[in-house]
Amino acid sequence: MRFRKITFILAFLSVAGILNAQQTPAPAQDEVISIIGATAHTGTGEVIENSLIIFENGKITKVAKASEAEAEGRVINAEGKDVYPGFIAPNATLGLVEIDAVRATDDEDEIGSMLPHVRSLIAYNAESKVVESMRPNGVLIGQVVPRGGRISGTSSIVQFDAWNWEDAVVKEDDGLHINWPASFKRGRWWLGEERGMKPNKEYQKQVMELNDFFASAKAYLSGKRNVKHLPYLAMEKVFTGDKKVYIHVNGEKEMLDAIQFKKDNELKEMVFVGAYQAMDLADKLKENNIAVLVERPHNLPNQDYQEYDSPYKLATELYNKGVLVAIQSAGRMERMNTRNLPFYAGTAVAFGLDKEEALQLITSNSAKILGIDDIAGSLEEGKDATLFISEGDALDMRTNILSHAFIQGREISLETHQTELWKRYMNKYKRQNAQNKEAEADEAEHAESK
């Protein structure tokens, strides 16, 4: 009896595990695929009506009008639909945290301050249910970024259909992330400090600590390296320019100081993340070749004097000023909200951008900023076949309904825990409605017979 009970429990747990597992990653593309008839939004500003897109072995081989070339292999008729490059989510913690309240599932932050050697990639959970839920909205690639400390660590870029982090990686150790100190800070009332904003007396000291760390790392790397120093070794690609520097910063003064920091340390490429007051420095950003990952627009203004819609139109204003800009979704519930990335771009349309320009904020511009524009971010020959077909406008939550999606040519499942629940309960209410109608018909028939 006891043996039967144990066997039953083990069988139940096994089935439960299967039911709750992520979708099995798709097999490699093994046939030529042609998508014909769709309106192709290339991500470069170009729109091709009645298009033909062909891809083979995970790479796009043809992007043209359907009248200009012949379809090959398996043909997907997408007439009346739209095809887009896969959306890219920069500055995300996807796969690093599954449940905030469960410490064992939280790998976004490490103890310490100067942590350039911390690599987010090896903590990335490719089987995350949160990651899986990005795909039905067309978000197929993301930059996985650590949090915390003055120097948080090193990010990597992954695609969202993989067995493990080794399979997921698109670009390994792409950038170093620095949380720039704030010149003003709020009083910590729980420590007895006065409430409200006040100057940060430690600001200059904190900036100096960053400069000292960079100087020490440069000195170590130019010396004999008799002792292995992991934080300094992780800085080598920063100084050669193979690793970008992402500065998480919002204030105008702080951004000016960060620009000077770039010059002092001879850094080749720098990206501002957040950059709430970037519009005040748009010309300087363009002059110093600094790209911006703006915060998601669905926010209230940070300052009382600002217009109510300032967060909504920041991306538009920077784009019109010629700054290379893309949208990221950090903030409260950032992992779950990352699936709304296309609708953040849609908001930019409501505040002045053309739809194809807004599309670039989550495709080609993101790819350029992350340094993967040679393989992703647009529908062009030679790039990865990471794309999807939508029933309509993918920047509109009413019509962003995916019928097919591909990552590096592999056709991926669009089922998630959420879609399974939706279907389950929709069927429940359909059955109930049918039963109610049947009961009403029986009652009517019974009443007539009387």
mmCIF file with all atom_site columns, N, CA and C in Angstrom, residues 91 180 182 186 197 247-256 271-282 285 290-318 323 325-326 328 330:
data_model
loop_
_atom_site.group_PDB
_atom_site.id
_atom_site.type_symbol
_atom_site.label_atom_id
_atom_site.label_alt_id
_atom_site.label_comp_id
_atom_site.label_asym_id
_atom_site.label_entity_id
_atom_site.label_seq_id
_atom_site.pdbx_PDB_ins_code
_atom_site.Cartn_x
_atom_site.Cartn_y
_atom_site.Cartn_z
_atom_site.occupancy
_atom_site.B_iso_or_equiv
_atom_site.pdbx_formal_charge
_atom_site.auth_seq_id
_atom_site.auth_comp_id
_atom_site.auth_asym_id
_atom_site.auth_atom_id
_atom_site.pdbx_PDB_model_num
ATOM 1   N N  . ASN A 1 91  ? 18.390 46.388 -21.565 1.00 0.00 ? 91  ASN A N  1
ATOM 2   C CA . ASN A 1 91  ? 18.382 46.683 -20.126 1.00 0.00 ? 91  ASN A CA 1
ATOM 3   C C  . ASN A 1 91  ? 17.265 45.944 -19.397 1.00 0.00 ? 91  ASN A C  1
ATOM 4   N N  . TRP A 1 180 ? 25.459 55.557 -11.991 1.00 0.00 ? 180 TRP A N  1
ATOM 5   C CA . TRP A 1 180 ? 26.105 56.831 -11.689 1.00 0.00 ? 180 TRP A CA 1
ATOM 6   C C  . TRP A 1 180 ? 25.516 57.417 -10.403 1.00 0.00 ? 180 TRP A C  1
ATOM 7   N N  . ALA A 1 182 ? 24.002 60.006 -7.675  1.00 0.00 ? 182 ALA A N  1
ATOM 8   C CA . ALA A 1 182 ? 23.082 61.135 -7.836  1.00 0.00 ? 182 ALA A CA 1
ATOM 9   C C  . ALA A 1 182 ? 23.589 62.327 -7.036  1.00 0.00 ? 182 ALA A C  1
ATOM 10  N N  . ARG A 1 186 ? 17.183 61.578 -1.520  1.00 0.00 ? 186 ARG A N  1
ATOM 11  C CA . ARG A 1 186 ? 16.077 61.728 -0.576  1.00 0.00 ? 186 ARG A CA 1
ATOM 12  C C  . ARG A 1 186 ? 16.531 61.372 0.838   1.00 0.00 ? 186 ARG A C  1
ATOM 13  N N  . MET A 1 197 ? 14.212 65.982 -0.727  1.00 0.00 ? 197 MET A N  1
ATOM 14  C CA . MET A 1 197 ? 15.445 65.976 -1.521  1.00 0.00 ? 197 MET A CA 1
ATOM 15  C C  . MET A 1 197 ? 16.443 66.965 -0.955  1.00 0.00 ? 197 MET A C  1
ATOM 16  N N  . ILE A 1 247 ? 25.814 53.771 -18.781 1.00 0.00 ? 247 ILE A N  1
ATOM 17  C CA . ILE A 1 247 ? 25.717 54.592 -17.579 1.00 0.00 ? 247 ILE A CA 1
ATOM 18  C C  . ILE A 1 247 ? 24.242 54.783 -17.237 1.00 0.00 ? 247 ILE A C  1
ATOM 19  N N  . HIS A 1 248 ? 23.823 54.257 -16.101 1.00 0.00 ? 248 HIS A N  1
ATOM 20  C CA . HIS A 1 248 ? 22.446 54.430 -15.639 1.00 0.00 ? 248 HIS A CA 1
ATOM 21  C C  . HIS A 1 248 ? 22.385 55.761 -14.884 1.00 0.00 ? 248 HIS A C  1
ATOM 22  N N  . VAL A 1 249 ? 21.779 56.751 -15.514 1.00 0.00 ? 249 VAL A N  1
ATOM 23  C CA . VAL A 1 249 ? 21.849 58.124 -15.025 1.00 0.00 ? 249 VAL A CA 1
ATOM 24  C C  . VAL A 1 249 ? 20.608 58.882 -15.469 1.00 0.00 ? 249 VAL A C  1
ATOM 25  N N  . ASN A 1 250 ? 20.197 59.893 -14.680 1.00 0.00 ? 250 ASN A N  1
ATOM 26  C CA . ASN A 1 250 ? 18.992 60.650 -15.035 1.00 0.00 ? 250 ASN A CA 1
ATOM 27  C C  . ASN A 1 250 ? 19.180 62.165 -15.057 1.00 0.00 ? 250 ASN A C  1
ATOM 28  N N  . GLY A 1 251 ? 19.933 62.721 -14.120 1.00 0.00 ? 251 GLY A N  1
ATOM 29  C CA . GLY A 1 251 ? 20.047 64.165 -13.975 1.00 0.00 ? 251 GLY A CA 1
ATOM 30  C C  . GLY A 1 251 ? 20.956 64.823 -14.995 1.00 0.00 ? 251 GLY A C  1
ATOM 31  N N  . GLU A 1 252 ? 20.692 66.116 -15.248 1.00 0.00 ? 252 GLU A N  1
ATOM 32  C CA . GLU A 1 252 ? 21.492 66.863 -16.219 1.00 0.00 ? 252 GLU A CA 1
ATOM 33  C C  . GLU A 1 252 ? 22.938 66.993 -15.767 1.00 0.00 ? 252 GLU A C  1
ATOM 34  N N  . LYS A 1 253 ? 23.171 67.392 -14.511 1.00 0.00 ? 253 LYS A N  1
ATOM 35  C CA . LYS A 1 253 ? 24.538 67.524 -14.011 1.00 0.00 ? 253 LYS A CA 1
ATOM 36  C C  . LYS A 1 253 ? 25.280 66.194 -14.076 1.00 0.00 ? 253 LYS A C  1
ATOM 37  N N  . GLU A 1 254 ? 24.578 65.137 -13.671 1.00 0.00 ? 254 GLU A N  1
ATOM 38  C CA . GLU A 1 254 ? 25.198 63.817 -13.670 1.00 0.00 ? 254 GLU A CA 1
ATOM 39  C C  . GLU A 1 254 ? 25.594 63.385 -15.083 1.00 0.00 ? 254 GLU A C  1
ATOM 40  N N  . MET A 1 255 ? 24.737 63.688 -16.064 1.00 0.00 ? 255 MET A N  1
ATOM 41  C CA . MET A 1 255 ? 25.061 63.323 -17.442 1.00 0.00 ? 255 MET A CA 1
ATOM 42  C C  . MET A 1 255 ? 26.256 64.118 -17.965 1.00 0.00 ? 255 MET A C  1
ATOM 43  N N  . LEU A 1 256 ? 26.344 65.391 -17.600 1.00 0.00 ? 256 LEU A N  1
ATOM 44  C CA . LEU A 1 256 ? 27.509 66.198 -17.998 1.00 0.00 ? 256 LEU A CA 1
ATOM 45  C C  . LEU A 1 256 ? 28.788 65.632 -17.392 1.00 0.00 ? 256 LEU A C  1
ATOM 46  N N  . VAL A 1 271 ? 26.635 54.592 -23.509 1.00 0.00 ? 271 VAL A N  1
ATOM 47  C CA . VAL A 1 271 ? 25.185 54.657 -23.657 1.00 0.00 ? 271 VAL A CA 1
ATOM 48  C C  . VAL A 1 271 ? 24.592 55.121 -22.335 1.00 0.00 ? 271 VAL A C  1
ATOM 49  N N  . PHE A 1 272 ? 23.673 56.089 -22.389 1.00 0.00 ? 272 PHE A N  1
ATOM 50  C CA . PHE A 1 272 ? 22.957 56.519 -21.189 1.00 0.00 ? 272 PHE A CA 1
ATOM 51  C C  . PHE A 1 272 ? 21.658 55.721 -21.083 1.00 0.00 ? 272 PHE A C  1
ATOM 52  N N  . VAL A 1 273 ? 21.409 55.191 -19.903 1.00 0.00 ? 273 VAL A N  1
ATOM 53  C CA . VAL A 1 273 ? 20.203 54.403 -19.645 1.00 0.00 ? 273 VAL A CA 1
ATOM 54  C C  . VAL A 1 273 ? 19.310 55.179 -18.684 1.00 0.00 ? 273 VAL A C  1
ATOM 55  N N  . GLY A 1 274 ? 18.061 55.360 -19.057 1.00 0.00 ? 274 GLY A N  1
ATOM 56  C CA . GLY A 1 274 ? 17.150 56.182 -18.264 1.00 0.00 ? 274 GLY A CA 1
ATOM 57  C C  . GLY A 1 274 ? 17.149 57.588 -18.809 1.00 0.00 ? 274 GLY A C  1
ATOM 58  N N  . ALA A 1 275 ? 18.208 58.352 -18.456 1.00 0.00 ? 275 ALA A N  1
ATOM 59  C CA . ALA A 1 275 ? 18.470 59.675 -19.039 1.00 0.00 ? 275 ALA A CA 1
ATOM 60  C C  . ALA A 1 275 ? 17.228 60.557 -19.062 1.00 0.00 ? 275 ALA A C  1
ATOM 61  N N  . TYR A 1 276 ? 16.594 60.683 -17.926 1.00 0.00 ? 276 TYR A N  1
ATOM 62  C CA . TYR A 1 276 ? 15.315 61.382 -17.850 1.00 0.00 ? 276 TYR A CA 1
ATOM 63  C C  . TYR A 1 276 ? 15.404 62.823 -18.340 1.00 0.00 ? 276 TYR A C  1
ATOM 64  N N  . GLN A 1 277 ? 16.523 63.503 -18.064 1.00 0.00 ? 277 GLN A N  1
ATOM 65  C CA . GLN A 1 277 ? 16.675 64.901 -18.491 1.00 0.00 ? 277 GLN A CA 1
ATOM 66  C C  . GLN A 1 277 ? 17.534 65.026 -19.755 1.00 0.00 ? 277 GLN A C  1
ATOM 67  N N  . ALA A 1 278 ? 17.558 63.975 -20.550 1.00 0.00 ? 278 ALA A N  1
ATOM 68  C CA . ALA A 1 278 ? 18.416 63.956 -21.739 1.00 0.00 ? 278 ALA A CA 1
ATOM 69  C C  . ALA A 1 278 ? 18.046 65.036 -22.746 1.00 0.00 ? 278 ALA A C  1
ATOM 70  N N  . MET A 1 279 ? 16.778 65.431 -22.795 1.00 0.00 ? 279 MET A N  1
ATOM 71  C CA . MET A 1 279 ? 16.363 66.418 -23.781 1.00 0.00 ? 279 MET A CA 1
ATOM 72  C C  . MET A 1 279 ? 17.094 67.739 -23.577 1.00 0.00 ? 279 MET A C  1
ATOM 73  N N  . ASP A 1 280 ? 17.459 68.053 -22.337 1.00 0.00 ? 280 ASP A N  1
ATOM 74  C CA . ASP A 1 280 ? 18.178 69.292 -22.061 1.00 0.00 ? 280 ASP A CA 1
ATOM 75  C C  . ASP A 1 280 ? 19.605 69.256 -22.607 1.00 0.00 ? 280 ASP A C  1
ATOM 76  N N  . LEU A 1 281 ? 20.084 68.052 -22.948 1.00 0.00 ? 281 LEU A N  1
ATOM 77  C CA . LEU A 1 281 ? 21.468 67.893 -23.406 1.00 0.00 ? 281 LEU A CA 1
ATOM 78  C C  . LEU A 1 281 ? 21.535 67.210 -24.768 1.00 0.00 ? 281 LEU A C  1
ATOM 79  N N  . ALA A 1 282 ? 20.457 67.250 -25.521 1.00 0.00 ? 282 ALA A N  1
ATOM 80  C CA . ALA A 1 282 ? 20.392 66.496 -26.773 1.00 0.00 ? 282 ALA A CA 1
ATOM 81  C C  . ALA A 1 282 ? 21.557 66.798 -27.707 1.00 0.00 ? 282 ALA A C  1
ATOM 82  N N  . LEU A 1 285 ? 24.760 65.220 -26.431 1.00 0.00 ? 285 LEU A N  1
ATOM 83  C CA . LEU A 1 285 ? 24.736 63.770 -26.598 1.00 0.00 ? 285 LEU A CA 1
ATOM 84  C C  . LEU A 1 285 ? 25.093 63.401 -28.036 1.00 0.00 ? 285 LEU A C  1
ATOM 85  N N  . ILE A 1 290 ? 26.749 59.713 -27.997 1.00 0.00 ? 290 ILE A N  1
ATOM 86  C CA . ILE A 1 290 ? 26.190 58.946 -26.884 1.00 0.00 ? 290 ILE A CA 1
ATOM 87  C C  . ILE A 1 290 ? 24.737 58.595 -27.214 1.00 0.00 ? 290 ILE A C  1
ATOM 88  N N  . ALA A 1 291 ? 24.459 57.304 -27.251 1.00 0.00 ? 291 ALA A N  1
ATOM 89  C CA . ALA A 1 291 ? 23.098 56.823 -27.494 1.00 0.00 ? 291 ALA A CA 1
ATOM 90  C C  . ALA A 1 291 ? 22.325 56.801 -26.179 1.00 0.00 ? 291 ALA A C  1
ATOM 91  N N  . VAL A 1 292 ? 21.001 56.708 -26.279 1.00 0.00 ? 292 VAL A N  1
ATOM 92  C CA . VAL A 1 292 ? 20.153 56.751 -25.085 1.00 0.00 ? 292 VAL A CA 1
ATOM 93  C C  . VAL A 1 292 ? 19.126 55.629 -25.123 1.00 0.00 ? 292 VAL A C  1
ATOM 94  N N  . LEU A 1 293 ? 19.003 54.913 -24.006 1.00 0.00 ? 293 LEU A N  1
ATOM 95  C CA . LEU A 1 293 ? 17.919 53.960 -23.794 1.00 0.00 ? 293 LEU A CA 1
ATOM 96  C C  . LEU A 1 293 ? 16.950 54.627 -22.816 1.00 0.00 ? 293 LEU A C  1
ATOM 97  N N  . VAL A 1 294 ? 15.879 55.195 -23.347 1.00 0.00 ? 294 VAL A N  1
ATOM 98  C CA . VAL A 1 294 ? 14.952 55.945 -22.488 1.00 0.00 ? 294 VAL A CA 1
ATOM 99  C C  . VAL A 1 294 ? 14.086 54.988 -21.686 1.00 0.00 ? 294 VAL A C  1
ATOM 100 N N  . GLU A 1 295 ? 13.600 55.469 -20.543 1.00 0.00 ? 295 GLU A N  1
ATOM 101 C CA . GLU A 1 295 ? 12.710 54.656 -19.729 1.00 0.00 ? 295 GLU A CA 1
ATOM 102 C C  . GLU A 1 295 ? 11.362 54.519 -20.406 1.00 0.00 ? 295 GLU A C  1
ATOM 103 N N  . ARG A 1 296 ? 10.582 53.551 -20.002 1.00 0.00 ? 296 ARG A N  1
ATOM 104 C CA . ARG A 1 296 ? 9.266  53.352 -20.617 1.00 0.00 ? 296 ARG A CA 1
ATOM 105 C C  . ARG A 1 296 ? 8.414  54.610 -20.413 1.00 0.00 ? 296 ARG A C  1
ATOM 106 N N  . PRO A 1 297 ? 7.613  54.962 -21.401 1.00 0.00 ? 297 PRO A N  1
ATOM 107 C CA . PRO A 1 297 ? 6.912  56.251 -21.362 1.00 0.00 ? 297 PRO A CA 1
ATOM 108 C C  . PRO A 1 297 ? 5.730  56.316 -20.405 1.00 0.00 ? 297 PRO A C  1
ATOM 109 N N  . HIS A 1 298 ? 5.203  55.177 -20.001 1.00 0.00 ? 298 HIS A N  1
ATOM 110 C CA . HIS A 1 298 ? 3.990  55.185 -19.177 1.00 0.00 ? 298 HIS A CA 1
ATOM 111 C C  . HIS A 1 298 ? 4.338  55.517 -17.727 1.00 0.00 ? 298 HIS A C  1
ATOM 112 N N  . ASN A 1 299 ? 4.733  56.753 -17.513 1.00 0.00 ? 299 ASN A N  1
ATOM 113 C CA . ASN A 1 299 ? 5.141  57.238 -16.197 1.00 0.00 ? 299 ASN A CA 1
ATOM 114 C C  . ASN A 1 299 ? 4.644  58.661 -15.983 1.00 0.00 ? 299 ASN A C  1
ATOM 115 N N  . LEU A 1 300 ? 4.663  59.083 -14.733 1.00 0.00 ? 300 LEU A N  1
ATOM 116 C CA . LEU A 1 300 ? 4.369  60.475 -14.404 1.00 0.00 ? 300 LEU A CA 1
ATOM 117 C C  . LEU A 1 300 ? 5.663  61.286 -14.432 1.00 0.00 ? 300 LEU A C  1
ATOM 118 N N  . PRO A 1 301 ? 5.587  62.602 -14.622 1.00 0.00 ? 301 PRO A N  1
ATOM 119 C CA . PRO A 1 301 ? 6.797  63.439 -14.593 1.00 0.00 ? 301 PRO A CA 1
ATOM 120 C C  . PRO A 1 301 ? 7.493  63.340 -13.234 1.00 0.00 ? 301 PRO A C  1
ATOM 121 N N  . ASN A 1 302 ? 8.828  63.442 -13.254 1.00 0.00 ? 302 ASN A N  1
ATOM 122 C CA . ASN A 1 302 ? 9.601  63.383 -12.010 1.00 0.00 ? 302 ASN A CA 1
ATOM 123 C C  . ASN A 1 302 ? 9.605  64.712 -11.263 1.00 0.00 ? 302 ASN A C  1
ATOM 124 N N  . GLN A 1 303 ? 9.416  65.799 -12.013 1.00 0.00 ? 303 GLN A N  1
ATOM 125 C CA . GLN A 1 303 ? 9.502  67.133 -11.418 1.00 0.00 ? 303 GLN A CA 1
ATOM 126 C C  . GLN A 1 303 ? 8.169  67.875 -11.547 1.00 0.00 ? 303 GLN A C  1
ATOM 127 N N  . ASP A 1 304 ? 7.863  68.699 -10.549 1.00 0.00 ? 304 ASP A N  1
ATOM 128 C CA . ASP A 1 304 ? 6.592  69.423 -10.540 1.00 0.00 ? 304 ASP A CA 1
ATOM 129 C C  . ASP A 1 304 ? 6.451  70.390 -11.720 1.00 0.00 ? 304 ASP A C  1
ATOM 130 N N  . TYR A 1 305 ? 7.567  70.964 -12.170 1.00 0.00 ? 305 TYR A N  1
ATOM 131 C CA . TYR A 1 305 ? 7.508  71.986 -13.211 1.00 0.00 ? 305 TYR A CA 1
ATOM 132 C C  . TYR A 1 305 ? 7.364  71.400 -14.618 1.00 0.00 ? 305 TYR A C  1
ATOM 133 N N  . GLN A 1 306 ? 7.495  70.081 -14.759 1.00 0.00 ? 306 GLN A N  1
ATOM 134 C CA . GLN A 1 306 ? 7.463  69.476 -16.087 1.00 0.00 ? 306 GLN A CA 1
ATOM 135 C C  . GLN A 1 306 ? 6.034  69.272 -16.582 1.00 0.00 ? 306 GLN A C  1
ATOM 136 N N  . GLU A 1 307 ? 5.902  69.262 -17.900 1.00 0.00 ? 307 GLU A N  1
ATOM 137 C CA . GLU A 1 307 ? 4.602  69.014 -18.508 1.00 0.00 ? 307 GLU A CA 1
ATOM 138 C C  . GLU A 1 307 ? 4.148  67.593 -18.197 1.00 0.00 ? 307 GLU A C  1
ATOM 139 N N  . TYR A 1 308 ? 2.861  67.405 -18.124 1.00 0.00 ? 308 TYR A N  1
ATOM 140 C CA . TYR A 1 308 ? 2.315  66.102 -17.723 1.00 0.00 ? 308 TYR A CA 1
ATOM 141 C C  . TYR A 1 308 ? 2.742  64.977 -18.671 1.00 0.00 ? 308 TYR A C  1
ATOM 142 N N  . ASP A 1 309 ? 2.985  65.310 -19.940 1.00 0.00 ? 309 ASP A N  1
ATOM 143 C CA . ASP A 1 309 ? 3.294  64.277 -20.923 1.00 0.00 ? 309 ASP A CA 1
ATOM 144 C C  . ASP A 1 309 ? 4.782  64.186 -21.260 1.00 0.00 ? 309 ASP A C  1
ATOM 145 N N  . SER A 1 310 ? 5.640  64.791 -20.448 1.00 0.00 ? 310 SER A N  1
ATOM 146 C CA . SER A 1 310 ? 7.078  64.790 -20.758 1.00 0.00 ? 310 SER A CA 1
ATOM 147 C C  . SER A 1 310 ? 7.664  63.381 -20.881 1.00 0.00 ? 310 SER A C  1
ATOM 148 N N  . PRO A 1 311 ? 7.292  62.400 -20.030 1.00 0.00 ? 311 PRO A N  1
ATOM 149 C CA . PRO A 1 311 ? 7.844  61.053 -20.237 1.00 0.00 ? 311 PRO A CA 1
ATOM 150 C C  . PRO A 1 311 ? 7.363  60.405 -21.537 1.00 0.00 ? 311 PRO A C  1
ATOM 151 N N  . TYR A 1 312 ? 6.158  60.788 -21.978 1.00 0.00 ? 312 TYR A N  1
ATOM 152 C CA . TYR A 1 312 ? 5.573  60.183 -23.165 1.00 0.00 ? 312 TYR A CA 1
ATOM 153 C C  . TYR A 1 312 ? 6.257  60.633 -24.452 1.00 0.00 ? 312 TYR A C  1
ATOM 154 N N  . LYS A 1 313 ? 6.771  61.855 -24.441 1.00 0.00 ? 313 LYS A N  1
ATOM 155 C CA . LYS A 1 313 ? 7.320  62.398 -25.690 1.00 0.00 ? 313 LYS A CA 1
ATOM 156 C C  . LYS A 1 313 ? 8.841  62.494 -25.703 1.00 0.00 ? 313 LYS A C  1
ATOM 157 N N  . LEU A 1 314 ? 9.520  61.982 -24.657 1.00 0.00 ? 314 LEU A N  1
ATOM 158 C CA . LEU A 1 314 ? 10.979 62.094 -24.599 1.00 0.00 ? 314 LEU A CA 1
ATOM 159 C C  . LEU A 1 314 ? 11.640 61.385 -25.773 1.00 0.00 ? 314 LEU A C  1
ATOM 160 N N  . ALA A 1 315 ? 11.218 60.153 -26.062 1.00 0.00 ? 315 ALA A N  1
ATOM 161 C CA . ALA A 1 315 ? 11.828 59.402 -27.163 1.00 0.00 ? 315 ALA A CA 1
ATOM 162 C C  . ALA A 1 315 ? 11.649 60.143 -28.490 1.00 0.00 ? 315 ALA A C  1
ATOM 163 N N  . THR A 1 316 ? 10.462 60.704 -28.700 1.00 0.00 ? 316 THR A N  1
ATOM 164 C CA . THR A 1 316 ? 10.174 61.446 -29.933 1.00 0.00 ? 316 THR A CA 1
ATOM 165 C C  . THR A 1 316 ? 11.089 62.659 -30.059 1.00 0.00 ? 316 THR A C  1
ATOM 166 N N  . GLU A 1 317 ? 11.244 63.403 -28.978 1.00 0.00 ? 317 GLU A N  1
ATOM 167 C CA . GLU A 1 317 ? 12.062 64.618 -29.012 1.00 0.00 ? 317 GLU A CA 1
ATOM 168 C C  . GLU A 1 317 ? 13.526 64.284 -29.282 1.00 0.00 ? 317 GLU A C  1
ATOM 169 N N  . LEU A 1 318 ? 14.042 63.253 -28.646 1.00 0.00 ? 318 LEU A N  1
ATOM 170 C CA . LEU A 1 318 ? 15.432 62.864 -28.871 1.00 0.00 ? 318 LEU A CA 1
ATOM 171 C C  . LEU A 1 318 ? 15.628 62.360 -30.301 1.00 0.00 ? 318 LEU A C  1
ATOM 172 N N  . VAL A 1 323 ? 19.444 62.086 -32.030 1.00 0.00 ? 323 VAL A N  1
ATOM 173 C CA . VAL A 1 323 ? 20.114 61.209 -31.062 1.00 0.00 ? 323 VAL A CA 1
ATOM 174 C C  . VAL A 1 323 ? 19.686 59.769 -31.337 1.00 0.00 ? 323 VAL A C  1
ATOM 175 N N  . VAL A 1 325 ? 18.312 56.621 -30.288 1.00 0.00 ? 325 VAL A N  1
ATOM 176 C CA . VAL A 1 325 ? 17.491 56.362 -29.100 1.00 0.00 ? 325 VAL A CA 1
ATOM 177 C C  . VAL A 1 325 ? 16.695 55.079 -29.275 1.00 0.00 ? 325 VAL A C  1
ATOM 178 N N  . ALA A 1 326 ? 16.520 54.357 -28.174 1.00 0.00 ? 326 ALA A N  1
ATOM 179 C CA . ALA A 1 326 ? 15.677 53.166 -28.142 1.00 0.00 ? 326 ALA A CA 1
ATOM 180 C C  . ALA A 1 326 ? 14.956 53.145 -26.805 1.00 0.00 ? 326 ALA A C  1
ATOM 181 N N  . GLN A 1 328 ? 13.655 51.101 -23.339 1.00 0.00 ? 328 GLN A N  1
ATOM 182 C CA . GLN A 1 328 ? 13.837 49.977 -22.417 1.00 0.00 ? 328 GLN A CA 1
ATOM 183 C C  . GLN A 1 328 ? 12.727 50.034 -21.376 1.00 0.00 ? 328 GLN A C  1
ATOM 184 N N  . ALA A 1 330 ? 12.827 49.139 -17.805 1.00 0.00 ? 330 ALA A N  1
ATOM 185 C CA . ALA A 1 330 ? 13.169 48.996 -16.385 1.00 0.00 ? 330 ALA A CA 1
ATOM 186 C C  . ALA A 1 330 ? 12.193 49.791 -15.524 1.00 0.00 ? 330 ALA A C  1
#
